[in-house]
């Protein structure tokens, strides 16, 4: 079951939504107005910024790296809001990714992304982030437990790095995995998707085959998030040990986190 919250018409911010309403295994729900997710805020219009400012946000978590910032620019400044940048991917990876997306010709795209390699690349990146970015995710959850609510989490498209961070947060809150996947898949709605830009305006640069090859990089696919969940289970034996040993969350920290975010 997903949240039933009226969404604003944001012009320069993609994939915005309130995560409120998602059910937990103990019968509670994520409170509305406490945790939001979106794509980057660099292109927010004045009206977008006014709406975001009206949310009473304490912290915006930006999971982009330096390559993303160079491409898109910094987030708009929101009065009284703390901006925390916690890159969840390396700048070198980001530069290579955006070069491929913007400039890769058909032969290069076929060689790197064809025959299922694009989807495999995405699933591998989800596994790697869960396995190697425990300090970063632990930092986010400790901050939410202390003083960072209401919070907004975003990356570039609001799908992968933010999607994983939201998923980790929801796992810590005890949200059912099916509900986490359902929320994640909402990033596929046409009005939410990242606007894919190619350097060339030619028809060939955006041919059906090119767009099909690139699609797995910009889709939200259940298999990606499930690969992350499998990594948690394979590496730590389940969510409880992942939270305690991987992210360093004490029981009392989890209690504070849940008190802040659940109703």
PDB file of C-alpha atoms in Angstrom:
ATOM      1  CA  UNK A   1       0.000   0.000   0.000  1.00  0.00           C
ATOM      2  CA  UNK A   2       1.380   3.416  -0.928  1.00  0.00           C
ATOM      3  CA  UNK A   3       0.690   6.819   0.459  1.00  0.00           C
ATOM      4  CA  UNK A   4      -2.366   8.794  -0.628  1.00  0.00           C
ATOM      5  CA  UNK A   5      -0.937  12.294  -0.378  1.00  0.00           C
ATOM      6  CA  UNK A   6      -1.765  15.197  -2.665  1.00  0.00           C
ATOM      7  CA  UNK A   7       1.360  16.058  -4.606  1.00  0.00           C
ATOM      8  CA  UNK A   8       2.324  19.549  -5.696  1.00  0.00           C
ATOM      9  CA  UNK A   9       2.936  20.546  -9.296  1.00  0.00           C
ATOM     10  CA  UNK A  10       6.677  21.153  -9.190  1.00  0.00           C
ATOM     11  CA  UNK A  11       8.201  22.506 -12.399  1.00  0.00           C
ATOM     12  CA  UNK A  12      11.941  22.150 -11.843  1.00  0.00           C
ATOM     13  CA  UNK A  13      12.091  19.260  -9.365  1.00  0.00           C
ATOM     14  CA  UNK A  14      11.356  15.729 -10.519  1.00  0.00           C
ATOM     15  CA  UNK A  15      10.178  12.710  -8.598  1.00  0.00           C
ATOM     16  CA  UNK A  16       9.088  14.528  -5.428  1.00  0.00           C
ATOM     17  CA  UNK A  17       6.904  12.687  -2.965  1.00  0.00           C
ATOM     18  CA  UNK A  18       6.117  12.307   0.697  1.00  0.00           C
ATOM     19  CA  UNK A  19       6.964   8.829   1.960  1.00  0.00           C
ATOM     20  CA  UNK A  20       4.275   9.108   4.622  1.00  0.00           C
ATOM     21  CA  UNK A  21       1.631   6.428   4.896  1.00  0.00           C
ATOM     22  CA  UNK A  22       3.777   3.351   4.320  1.00  0.00           C
ATOM     23  CA  UNK A  23       2.875   0.534   6.767  1.00  0.00           C
ATOM     24  CA  UNK A  24       5.236  -1.133   9.226  1.00  0.00           C
ATOM     25  CA  UNK A  25       5.217  -4.743  10.342  1.00  0.00           C
ATOM     26  CA  UNK A  26       4.062  -3.733  13.844  1.00  0.00           C
ATOM     27  CA  UNK A  27       0.955  -1.950  12.546  1.00  0.00           C
ATOM     28  CA  UNK A  28       2.220   1.630  12.546  1.00  0.00           C
ATOM     29  CA  UNK A  29       2.819   3.914   9.564  1.00  0.00           C
ATOM     30  CA  UNK A  30       5.383   6.432   8.439  1.00  0.00           C
ATOM     31  CA  UNK A  31       4.017   9.830   9.427  1.00  0.00           C
ATOM     32  CA  UNK A  32       3.188  12.329   6.708  1.00  0.00           C
ATOM     33  CA  UNK A  33       5.337  15.430   6.420  1.00  0.00           C
ATOM     34  CA  UNK A  34       8.372  13.764   8.010  1.00  0.00           C
ATOM     35  CA  UNK A  35      10.344  12.145   5.185  1.00  0.00           C
ATOM     36  CA  UNK A  36      10.380  13.269   1.566  1.00  0.00           C
ATOM     37  CA  UNK A  37      12.276  12.122  -1.527  1.00  0.00           C
ATOM     38  CA  UNK A  38      12.990  13.741  -4.886  1.00  0.00           C
ATOM     39  CA  UNK A  39      15.404  14.366  -7.697  1.00  0.00           C
ATOM     40  CA  UNK A  40      17.951  17.173  -7.365  1.00  0.00           C
ATOM     41  CA  UNK A  41      16.892  20.702  -6.391  1.00  0.00           C
ATOM     42  CA  UNK A  42      19.359  22.548  -8.639  1.00  0.00           C
ATOM     43  CA  UNK A  43      16.695  23.576 -11.155  1.00  0.00           C
ATOM     44  CA  UNK A  44      13.924  24.409  -8.692  1.00  0.00           C
ATOM     45  CA  UNK A  45      11.858  27.413  -9.767  1.00  0.00           C
ATOM     46  CA  UNK A  46      10.919  30.195  -7.391  1.00  0.00           C
ATOM     47  CA  UNK A  47       7.518  28.586  -6.855  1.00  0.00           C
ATOM     48  CA  UNK A  48       9.165  25.192  -6.284  1.00  0.00           C
ATOM     49  CA  UNK A  49      11.475  26.727  -3.685  1.00  0.00           C
ATOM     50  CA  UNK A  50       8.544  28.408  -1.938  1.00  0.00           C
ATOM     51  CA  UNK A  51       6.737  25.075  -1.707  1.00  0.00           C
ATOM     52  CA  UNK A  52       9.830  23.265  -0.420  1.00  0.00           C
ATOM     53  CA  UNK A  53      10.397  26.005   2.146  1.00  0.00           C
ATOM     54  CA  UNK A  54       6.804  25.558   3.339  1.00  0.00           C
ATOM     55  CA  UNK A  55       7.514  21.942   4.360  1.00  0.00           C
ATOM     56  CA  UNK A  56       9.456  23.028   7.435  1.00  0.00           C
ATOM     57  CA  UNK A  57      12.430  20.903   6.451  1.00  0.00           C
ATOM     58  CA  UNK A  58      15.267  20.542   8.919  1.00  0.00           C
ATOM     59  CA  UNK A  59      17.747  18.806   6.582  1.00  0.00           C
ATOM     60  CA  UNK A  60      18.192  18.089   2.884  1.00  0.00           C
ATOM     61  CA  UNK A  61      20.410  15.067   2.248  1.00  0.00           C
ATOM     62  CA  UNK A  62      22.076  15.321  -1.181  1.00  0.00           C
ATOM     63  CA  UNK A  63      23.631  12.031  -2.295  1.00  0.00           C
ATOM     64  CA  UNK A  64      25.139  13.395  -5.517  1.00  0.00           C
ATOM     65  CA  UNK A  65      28.873  13.459  -6.150  1.00  0.00           C
ATOM     66  CA  UNK A  66      31.101  16.176  -7.618  1.00  0.00           C
ATOM     67  CA  UNK A  67      30.439  15.047 -11.191  1.00  0.00           C
ATOM     68  CA  UNK A  68      26.681  15.410 -10.639  1.00  0.00           C
ATOM     69  CA  UNK A  69      27.161  18.868  -9.130  1.00  0.00           C
ATOM     70  CA  UNK A  70      29.302  19.935 -12.082  1.00  0.00           C
ATOM     71  CA  UNK A  71      26.602  18.792 -14.494  1.00  0.00           C
ATOM     72  CA  UNK A  72      23.492  20.057 -12.699  1.00  0.00           C
ATOM     73  CA  UNK A  73      24.675  22.691 -10.246  1.00  0.00           C
ATOM     74  CA  UNK A  74      24.148  23.050  -6.501  1.00  0.00           C
ATOM     75  CA  UNK A  75      20.751  22.806  -4.829  1.00  0.00           C
ATOM     76  CA  UNK A  76      18.757  25.955  -4.365  1.00  0.00           C
ATOM     77  CA  UNK A  77      19.174  27.496  -0.931  1.00  0.00           C
ATOM     78  CA  UNK A  78      16.158  27.057   1.313  1.00  0.00           C
ATOM     79  CA  UNK A  79      15.999  29.403   4.313  1.00  0.00           C
ATOM     80  CA  UNK A  80      16.765  27.745   7.614  1.00  0.00           C
ATOM     81  CA  UNK A  81      17.400  24.339   6.053  1.00  0.00           C
ATOM     82  CA  UNK A  82      20.625  22.406   6.628  1.00  0.00           C
ATOM     83  CA  UNK A  83      22.122  20.961   3.424  1.00  0.00           C
ATOM     84  CA  UNK A  84      24.183  17.813   3.928  1.00  0.00           C
ATOM     85  CA  UNK A  85      26.091  16.352   0.975  1.00  0.00           C
ATOM     86  CA  UNK A  86      26.914  12.654   1.397  1.00  0.00           C
ATOM     87  CA  UNK A  87      28.111  11.287  -1.966  1.00  0.00           C
ATOM     88  CA  UNK A  88      27.101   7.669  -2.468  1.00  0.00           C
ATOM     89  CA  UNK A  89      29.070   7.166  -5.671  1.00  0.00           C
ATOM     90  CA  UNK A  90      32.525   8.232  -6.777  1.00  0.00           C
ATOM     91  CA  UNK A  91      33.076  11.254  -9.052  1.00  0.00           C
ATOM     92  CA  UNK A  92      35.037   9.147 -11.549  1.00  0.00           C
ATOM     93  CA  UNK A  93      32.066   6.800 -11.893  1.00  0.00           C
ATOM     94  CA  UNK A  94      29.757   9.770 -12.292  1.00  0.00           C
ATOM     95  CA  UNK A  95      31.840  11.340 -15.047  1.00  0.00           C
ATOM     96  CA  UNK A  96      32.028   8.055 -16.949  1.00  0.00           C
ATOM     97  CA  UNK A  97      28.288   7.515 -16.531  1.00  0.00           C
ATOM     98  CA  UNK A  98      27.297  10.939 -17.825  1.00  0.00           C
ATOM     99  CA  UNK A  99      29.741  10.740 -20.757  1.00  0.00           C
ATOM    100  CA  UNK A 100      28.152   7.459 -21.751  1.00  0.00           C
ATOM    101  CA  UNK A 101      24.609   8.795 -21.423  1.00  0.00           C
ATOM    102  CA  UNK A 102      25.235  12.077 -23.242  1.00  0.00           C
ATOM    103  CA  UNK A 103      27.878  11.176 -25.819  1.00  0.00           C
ATOM    104  CA  UNK A 104      27.975   7.408 -26.288  1.00  0.00           C
ATOM    105  CA  UNK A 105      27.385   6.402 -29.902  1.00  0.00           C
ATOM    106  CA  UNK A 106      25.380   3.350 -30.851  1.00  0.00           C
ATOM    107  CA  UNK A 107      28.351   0.985 -31.129  1.00  0.00           C
ATOM    108  CA  UNK A 108      29.686   2.032 -27.729  1.00  0.00           C
ATOM    109  CA  UNK A 109      26.264   1.753 -26.119  1.00  0.00           C
ATOM    110  CA  UNK A 110      25.797  -1.708 -27.617  1.00  0.00           C
ATOM    111  CA  UNK A 111      29.163  -2.896 -26.318  1.00  0.00           C
ATOM    112  CA  UNK A 112      28.709  -1.535 -22.773  1.00  0.00           C
ATOM    113  CA  UNK A 113      24.956  -1.811 -22.236  1.00  0.00           C
ATOM    114  CA  UNK A 114      23.662  -4.436 -24.671  1.00  0.00           C
ATOM    115  CA  UNK A 115      22.724  -8.059 -23.986  1.00  0.00           C
ATOM    116  CA  UNK A 116      21.520  -7.352 -20.449  1.00  0.00           C
ATOM    117  CA  UNK A 117      24.746  -5.632 -19.359  1.00  0.00           C
ATOM    118  CA  UNK A 118      22.960  -2.372 -18.472  1.00  0.00           C
ATOM    119  CA  UNK A 119      20.569  -4.036 -16.020  1.00  0.00           C
ATOM    120  CA  UNK A 120      23.418  -6.097 -14.557  1.00  0.00           C
ATOM    121  CA  UNK A 121      25.444  -2.908 -14.124  1.00  0.00           C
ATOM    122  CA  UNK A 122      22.597  -1.298 -12.197  1.00  0.00           C
ATOM    123  CA  UNK A 123      22.014  -4.305  -9.931  1.00  0.00           C
ATOM    124  CA  UNK A 124      25.746  -4.479  -9.209  1.00  0.00           C
ATOM    125  CA  UNK A 125      25.813  -0.801  -8.271  1.00  0.00           C
ATOM    126  CA  UNK A 126      22.964  -1.310  -5.791  1.00  0.00           C
ATOM    127  CA  UNK A 127      24.807  -4.240  -4.229  1.00  0.00           C
ATOM    128  CA  UNK A 128      28.014  -2.221  -3.995  1.00  0.00           C
ATOM    129  CA  UNK A 129      26.362   0.784  -2.360  1.00  0.00           C
ATOM    130  CA  UNK A 130      24.723  -1.370   0.302  1.00  0.00           C
ATOM    131  CA  UNK A 131      27.949  -3.267   0.966  1.00  0.00           C
ATOM    132  CA  UNK A 132      30.444  -0.378   0.913  1.00  0.00           C
ATOM    133  CA  UNK A 133      28.512   2.721   2.011  1.00  0.00           C
ATOM    134  CA  UNK A 134      27.519   1.567   5.464  1.00  0.00           C
ATOM    135  CA  UNK A 135      29.223   4.547   7.128  1.00  0.00           C
ATOM    136  CA  UNK A 136      27.231   6.960   4.985  1.00  0.00           C
ATOM    137  CA  UNK A 137      23.903   5.244   5.561  1.00  0.00           C
ATOM    138  CA  UNK A 138      24.667   4.942   9.264  1.00  0.00           C
ATOM    139  CA  UNK A 139      25.380   8.667   9.366  1.00  0.00           C
ATOM    140  CA  UNK A 140      22.012   9.436   7.752  1.00  0.00           C
ATOM    141  CA  UNK A 141      20.023   7.256  10.144  1.00  0.00           C
ATOM    142  CA  UNK A 142      21.821   8.594  13.210  1.00  0.00           C
ATOM    143  CA  UNK A 143      21.069  12.132  12.017  1.00  0.00           C
ATOM    144  CA  UNK A 144      17.388  11.321  11.508  1.00  0.00           C
ATOM    145  CA  UNK A 145      17.208   9.834  14.990  1.00  0.00           C
ATOM    146  CA  UNK A 146      18.715  12.962  16.535  1.00  0.00           C
ATOM    147  CA  UNK A 147      17.486  16.160  14.911  1.00  0.00           C
ATOM    148  CA  UNK A 148      17.070  16.022  11.131  1.00  0.00           C
ATOM    149  CA  UNK A 149      13.314  15.536  10.730  1.00  0.00           C
ATOM    150  CA  UNK A 150      11.534  16.628   8.580  1.00  0.00           C
ATOM    151  CA  UNK A 151      14.066  15.532   5.975  1.00  0.00           C
ATOM    152  CA  UNK A 152      14.304  15.388   2.200  1.00  0.00           C
ATOM    153  CA  UNK A 153      16.566  12.837   0.507  1.00  0.00           C
ATOM    154  CA  UNK A 154      17.631  13.263  -3.097  1.00  0.00           C
ATOM    155  CA  UNK A 155      20.278  12.410  -5.665  1.00  0.00           C
ATOM    156  CA  UNK A 156      20.140  13.304  -9.365  1.00  0.00           C
ATOM    157  CA  UNK A 157      16.998  11.487 -10.485  1.00  0.00           C
ATOM    158  CA  UNK A 158      15.791  10.578  -6.996  1.00  0.00           C
ATOM    159  CA  UNK A 159      15.721   6.934  -7.999  1.00  0.00           C
ATOM    160  CA  UNK A 160      18.939   5.049  -7.217  1.00  0.00           C
ATOM    161  CA  UNK A 161      21.100   6.588  -4.473  1.00  0.00           C
ATOM    162  CA  UNK A 162      18.123   8.344  -2.884  1.00  0.00           C
ATOM    163  CA  UNK A 163      15.963   5.295  -3.544  1.00  0.00           C
ATOM    164  CA  UNK A 164      18.400   3.070  -1.700  1.00  0.00           C
ATOM    165  CA  UNK A 165      18.766   5.536   1.179  1.00  0.00           C
ATOM    166  CA  UNK A 166      15.005   5.787   1.551  1.00  0.00           C
ATOM    167  CA  UNK A 167      14.766   1.989   1.380  1.00  0.00           C
ATOM    168  CA  UNK A 168      17.403   1.577   4.107  1.00  0.00           C
ATOM    169  CA  UNK A 169      15.540   4.096   6.265  1.00  0.00           C
ATOM    170  CA  UNK A 170      12.266   2.276   5.742  1.00  0.00           C
ATOM    171  CA  UNK A 171      13.858  -1.068   6.586  1.00  0.00           C
ATOM    172  CA  UNK A 172      15.067   0.479   9.851  1.00  0.00           C
ATOM    173  CA  UNK A 173      11.528   1.658  10.554  1.00  0.00           C
ATOM    174  CA  UNK A 174      10.165  -1.845  10.009  1.00  0.00           C
ATOM    175  CA  UNK A 175       8.284  -1.097   6.793  1.00  0.00           C
ATOM    176  CA  UNK A 176       7.256  -4.170   4.831  1.00  0.00           C
ATOM    177  CA  UNK A 177       9.584  -4.929   1.924  1.00  0.00           C
ATOM    178  CA  UNK A 178       6.705  -5.108  -0.547  1.00  0.00           C
ATOM    179  CA  UNK A 179       5.686  -1.578   0.419  1.00  0.00           C
ATOM    180  CA  UNK A 180       9.279  -0.354   0.039  1.00  0.00           C
ATOM    181  CA  UNK A 181       9.489  -1.827  -3.461  1.00  0.00           C
ATOM    182  CA  UNK A 182       6.102  -0.352  -4.401  1.00  0.00           C
ATOM    183  CA  UNK A 183       7.209   3.129  -3.324  1.00  0.00           C
ATOM    184  CA  UNK A 184      10.493   2.718  -5.210  1.00  0.00           C
ATOM    185  CA  UNK A 185       8.685   1.730  -8.422  1.00  0.00           C
ATOM    186  CA  UNK A 186       6.649   4.940  -8.365  1.00  0.00           C
ATOM    187  CA  UNK A 187       9.753   6.627  -9.797  1.00  0.00           C
ATOM    188  CA  UNK A 188       8.752   5.110 -13.153  1.00  0.00           C
ATOM    189  CA  UNK A 189       5.729   7.391 -13.537  1.00  0.00           C
ATOM    190  CA  UNK A 190       6.245   9.581 -16.632  1.00  0.00           C
ATOM    191  CA  UNK A 191       6.010  12.844 -14.682  1.00  0.00           C
ATOM    192  CA  UNK A 192       8.671  11.641 -12.238  1.00  0.00           C
ATOM    193  CA  UNK A 193      11.362  10.381 -14.588  1.00  0.00           C
ATOM    194  CA  UNK A 194      14.682  12.123 -15.128  1.00  0.00           C
ATOM    195  CA  UNK A 195      14.783  14.105 -18.379  1.00  0.00           C
ATOM    196  CA  UNK A 196      17.370  12.274 -20.445  1.00  0.00           C
ATOM    197  CA  UNK A 197      19.633  14.631 -22.386  1.00  0.00           C
ATOM    198  CA  UNK A 198      21.891  13.690 -25.299  1.00  0.00           C
ATOM    199  CA  UNK A 199      24.638  15.947 -26.647  1.00  0.00           C
ATOM    200  CA  UNK A 200      23.491  15.536 -30.246  1.00  0.00           C
ATOM    201  CA  UNK A 201      20.036  16.629 -31.329  1.00  0.00           C
ATOM    202  CA  UNK A 202      20.068  14.241 -34.290  1.00  0.00           C
ATOM    203  CA  UNK A 203      17.403  11.594 -34.673  1.00  0.00           C
ATOM    204  CA  UNK A 204      20.125   8.956 -34.602  1.00  0.00           C
ATOM    205  CA  UNK A 205      21.283  10.073 -31.146  1.00  0.00           C
ATOM    206  CA  UNK A 206      17.785   9.364 -29.781  1.00  0.00           C
ATOM    207  CA  UNK A 207      16.862   6.433 -31.978  1.00  0.00           C
ATOM    208  CA  UNK A 208      14.625   3.735 -30.537  1.00  0.00           C
ATOM    209  CA  UNK A 209      17.614   1.399 -30.140  1.00  0.00           C
ATOM    210  CA  UNK A 210      19.669   4.038 -28.325  1.00  0.00           C
ATOM    211  CA  UNK A 211      16.825   4.812 -25.959  1.00  0.00           C
ATOM    212  CA  UNK A 212      16.211   1.124 -25.329  1.00  0.00           C
ATOM    213  CA  UNK A 213      19.879   0.593 -24.485  1.00  0.00           C
ATOM    214  CA  UNK A 214      19.826   3.528 -22.055  1.00  0.00           C
ATOM    215  CA  UNK A 215      16.455   2.671 -20.494  1.00  0.00           C
ATOM    216  CA  UNK A 216      17.772   0.287 -17.796  1.00  0.00           C
ATOM    217  CA  UNK A 217      19.931   3.105 -16.421  1.00  0.00           C
ATOM    218  CA  UNK A 218      16.886   5.306 -15.856  1.00  0.00           C
ATOM    219  CA  UNK A 219      14.259   2.704 -14.968  1.00  0.00           C
ATOM    220  CA  UNK A 220      13.347   1.789 -11.430  1.00  0.00           C
ATOM    221  CA  UNK A 221      13.287  -1.991 -11.559  1.00  0.00           C
ATOM    222  CA  UNK A 222      12.339  -4.229  -8.670  1.00  0.00           C
ATOM    223  CA  UNK A 223      15.291  -6.484  -9.470  1.00  0.00           C
ATOM    224  CA  UNK A 224      17.704  -3.666  -8.577  1.00  0.00           C
ATOM    225  CA  UNK A 225      16.280  -3.058  -5.132  1.00  0.00           C
ATOM    226  CA  UNK A 226      15.857  -6.775  -4.505  1.00  0.00           C
ATOM    227  CA  UNK A 227      19.571  -7.202  -5.296  1.00  0.00           C
ATOM    228  CA  UNK A 228      20.284  -4.740  -2.479  1.00  0.00           C
ATOM    229  CA  UNK A 229      18.002  -6.636  -0.105  1.00  0.00           C
ATOM    230  CA  UNK A 230      19.690  -9.920  -1.069  1.00  0.00           C
ATOM    231  CA  UNK A 231      23.082  -8.345  -0.323  1.00  0.00           C
ATOM    232  CA  UNK A 232      21.895  -7.383   3.161  1.00  0.00           C
ATOM    233  CA  UNK A 233      20.690 -10.927   3.785  1.00  0.00           C
ATOM    234  CA  UNK A 234      23.814 -12.571   2.316  1.00  0.00           C
ATOM    235  CA  UNK A 235      26.330 -10.263   4.029  1.00  0.00           C
ATOM    236  CA  UNK A 236      24.732  -9.730   7.426  1.00  0.00           C
ATOM    237  CA  UNK A 237      22.171 -12.503   7.646  1.00  0.00           C
ATOM    238  CA  UNK A 238      19.227 -10.112   7.772  1.00  0.00           C
ATOM    239  CA  UNK A 239      18.116  -6.579   8.516  1.00  0.00           C
ATOM    240  CA  UNK A 240      18.643  -6.662  12.285  1.00  0.00           C
ATOM    241  CA  UNK A 241      22.370  -7.468  12.033  1.00  0.00           C
ATOM    242  CA  UNK A 242      22.773  -5.077   9.109  1.00  0.00           C
ATOM    243  CA  UNK A 243      21.386  -2.231  11.198  1.00  0.00           C
ATOM    244  CA  UNK A 244      23.365  -3.154  14.311  1.00  0.00           C
ATOM    245  CA  UNK A 245      26.703  -4.276  12.837  1.00  0.00           C
ATOM    246  CA  UNK A 246      26.712  -2.637   9.426  1.00  0.00           C
ATOM    247  CA  UNK A 247      25.233   0.751  10.336  1.00  0.00           C
ATOM    248  CA  UNK A 248      26.123   0.815  14.027  1.00  0.00           C
ATOM    249  CA  UNK A 249      22.601   1.509  15.263  1.00  0.00           C
ATOM    250  CA  UNK A 250      21.973   0.787  18.934  1.00  0.00           C
ATOM    251  CA  UNK A 251      18.471  -0.299  20.007  1.00  0.00           C
ATOM    252  CA  UNK A 252      17.862   3.066  21.664  1.00  0.00           C
ATOM    253  CA  UNK A 253      18.841   4.869  18.444  1.00  0.00           C
ATOM    254  CA  UNK A 254      16.352   2.780  16.498  1.00  0.00           C
ATOM    255  CA  UNK A 255      13.689   3.603  19.070  1.00  0.00           C
ATOM    256  CA  UNK A 256      14.356   7.339  18.662  1.00  0.00           C
ATOM    257  CA  UNK A 257      14.313   7.003  14.871  1.00  0.00           C
ATOM    258  CA  UNK A 258      10.964   5.247  14.956  1.00  0.00           C
ATOM    259  CA  UNK A 259       9.507   7.716  17.425  1.00  0.00           C
ATOM    260  CA  UNK A 260      10.455  10.570  15.095  1.00  0.00           C
ATOM    261  CA  UNK A 261       9.148   9.048  11.888  1.00  0.00           C
ATOM    262  CA  UNK A 262       6.287   6.709  12.779  1.00  0.00           C
ATOM    263  CA  UNK A 263       2.713   7.223  13.961  1.00  0.00           C
TER     264      UNK A 263
END
